[in-house]
């Protein structure tokens, strides 16, 4: 009992999601002593199919934490789909622990980890003998504590109105994004700032309740438009941030343009037509949050000054000579 209490104390002392995944998997592996234990995170691919991403794998004689591994899009598309495994699908859809048999005859138990809205992870336990009721209660109890801990983290990290991530979570997540920068296959992370056009007029003409409704509906459209691995933030007021995990330049621009079009085509109650302007930039090796914000904000300002309801990429504007990059501006000011 002392051992599991120590593990729970370690888990609830963590704030980093990767570290939490790893700590939970290790704690249950050492307490349950199974043949193997794997913690999978659920994510949606480009086709909105739910897939399983291994986050930590433990087995007899080996430990293979995968919490920091990032896969490119082609490899992510090879990961197993939830719908292809009936036991996993039942675990996810029913949000309940289920038991069955693995292909090699071992006992297989699956435990869901759910947020307030949906299952976000599945823990698979493989054993020679069926798990005892006590072991099952232990696993469910630890995961219940973890769910409560994640709920507290979610509350502190999300905007209370829209449910999107809030400003204070941005720097840490952006720094993680920078570590994934790679020019392999032409893909890179991307950063964008979206701003509702003439939002003050909406509040002035219709009142703040309808203004809040516009913010809520925009947040919903953003969730529907982007992949599960992409991060969405409300920075305050009518300003929103999007970070894309990996995409080509064309795919990134298409995703941002698709959002702009969906917002323009949406009928907002009472208000009617609403548009957004968006500026975006690629995330560079060693990038700093302030630098990415400045580049995207420069592109956003250009979009606002040139008609609104536009998507503008910083690098494209620079290459076309439509804006002067910061370093060049600084040199010009010196002389």
CSV table of N, CA and C in Angstrom, one decimal, residues 40-53 73 76-82 119-121 223 225-230:
chain,number,residue,atom,x,y,z
A,40,UNK,N,-1.6,4.0,-24.4
A,40,UNK,CA,-1.8,4.6,-25.7
A,40,UNK,C,-2.6,5.9,-25.5
A,41,UNK,N,-2.2,7.0,-26.2
A,41,UNK,CA,-3.0,8.2,-26.3
A,41,UNK,C,-3.8,8.1,-27.6
A,42,UNK,N,-5.0,8.6,-27.6
A,42,UNK,CA,-5.8,8.7,-28.8
A,42,UNK,C,-5.6,10.0,-29.5
A,43,UNK,N,-5.6,9.9,-30.8
A,43,UNK,CA,-5.5,11.1,-31.6
A,43,UNK,C,-6.3,10.9,-32.9
A,44,UNK,N,-6.6,12.0,-33.5
A,44,UNK,CA,-7.3,11.9,-34.8
A,44,UNK,C,-6.4,12.2,-36.0
A,45,UNK,N,-6.4,11.4,-37.0
A,45,UNK,CA,-5.6,11.7,-38.2
A,45,UNK,C,-6.3,12.7,-39.1
A,46,UNK,N,-5.7,12.9,-40.2
A,46,UNK,CA,-6.2,13.9,-41.1
A,46,UNK,C,-7.6,13.6,-41.6
A,47,UNK,N,-8.0,12.3,-41.6
A,47,UNK,CA,-9.3,11.8,-42.1
A,47,UNK,C,-10.3,11.7,-40.9
A,48,UNK,N,-9.9,12.2,-39.7
A,48,UNK,CA,-10.7,12.2,-38.5
A,48,UNK,C,-10.9,10.8,-38.0
A,49,UNK,N,-10.0,9.9,-38.3
A,49,UNK,CA,-10.0,8.5,-37.8
A,49,UNK,C,-9.3,8.5,-36.5
A,50,UNK,N,-9.8,7.9,-35.4
A,50,UNK,CA,-9.1,7.8,-34.2
A,50,UNK,C,-8.1,6.7,-34.2
A,51,UNK,N,-6.9,7.1,-33.8
A,51,UNK,CA,-5.8,6.1,-33.8
A,51,UNK,C,-5.1,6.1,-32.4
A,52,UNK,N,-4.3,5.0,-32.2
A,52,UNK,CA,-3.6,4.8,-31.0
A,52,UNK,C,-2.1,5.1,-31.1
A,53,UNK,N,-1.7,6.1,-30.3
A,53,UNK,CA,-0.3,6.5,-30.3
A,53,UNK,C,0.4,5.9,-29.0
A,73,UNK,N,3.9,12.5,-40.4
A,73,UNK,CA,2.5,12.2,-40.7
A,73,UNK,C,2.4,10.8,-41.4
A,76,UNK,N,2.5,8.3,-38.6
A,76,UNK,CA,1.3,8.3,-37.8
A,76,UNK,C,0.1,7.6,-38.5
A,77,UNK,N,0.1,7.7,-39.8
A,77,UNK,CA,-1.0,7.1,-40.5
A,77,UNK,C,-0.9,5.5,-40.5
A,78,UNK,N,0.2,5.0,-40.1
A,78,UNK,CA,0.4,3.5,-40.0
A,78,UNK,C,0.0,3.0,-38.6
A,79,UNK,N,-0.3,3.9,-37.6
A,79,UNK,CA,-0.6,3.4,-36.3
A,79,UNK,C,-2.0,2.8,-36.3
A,80,UNK,N,-2.3,1.9,-35.4
A,80,UNK,CA,-3.6,1.2,-35.4
A,80,UNK,C,-4.8,2.1,-35.2
A,81,UNK,N,-5.9,1.8,-35.9
A,81,UNK,CA,-7.1,2.6,-35.8
A,81,UNK,C,-7.9,2.0,-34.7
A,82,UNK,N,-8.6,2.8,-33.9
A,82,UNK,CA,-9.5,2.3,-32.9
A,82,UNK,C,-10.6,1.3,-33.4
A,119,UNK,N,-12.8,9.9,-24.0
A,119,UNK,CA,-11.6,9.0,-23.7
A,119,UNK,C,-10.4,9.6,-24.4
A,120,UNK,N,-9.3,9.8,-23.6
A,120,UNK,CA,-8.1,10.4,-24.2
A,120,UNK,C,-7.0,9.4,-24.2
A,121,UNK,N,-7.1,8.3,-23.5
A,121,UNK,CA,-6.0,7.3,-23.5
A,121,UNK,C,-6.6,5.9,-23.1
A,223,UNK,N,-12.2,23.9,-33.6
A,223,UNK,CA,-12.0,22.5,-33.2
A,223,UNK,C,-12.4,21.5,-34.4
A,225,UNK,N,-12.2,22.2,-37.5
A,225,UNK,CA,-11.3,22.4,-38.6
A,225,UNK,C,-9.9,21.8,-38.5
A,226,UNK,N,-9.4,21.7,-37.3
A,226,UNK,CA,-8.0,21.3,-37.1
A,226,UNK,C,-7.9,19.9,-36.6
A,227,UNK,N,-6.8,19.3,-36.7
A,227,UNK,CA,-6.5,17.9,-36.2
A,227,UNK,C,-6.4,17.9,-34.7
A,228,UNK,N,-6.5,16.7,-34.1
A,228,UNK,CA,-6.4,16.5,-32.7
A,228,UNK,C,-5.0,16.9,-32.1
A,229,UNK,N,-3.9,16.8,-32.9
A,229,UNK,CA,-2.6,17.1,-32.5
A,229,UNK,C,-2.3,18.6,-32.6
A,230,UNK,N,-3.1,19.4,-33.2
A,230,UNK,CA,-2.9,20.8,-33.4
A,230,UNK,C,-3.5,21.5,-32.1
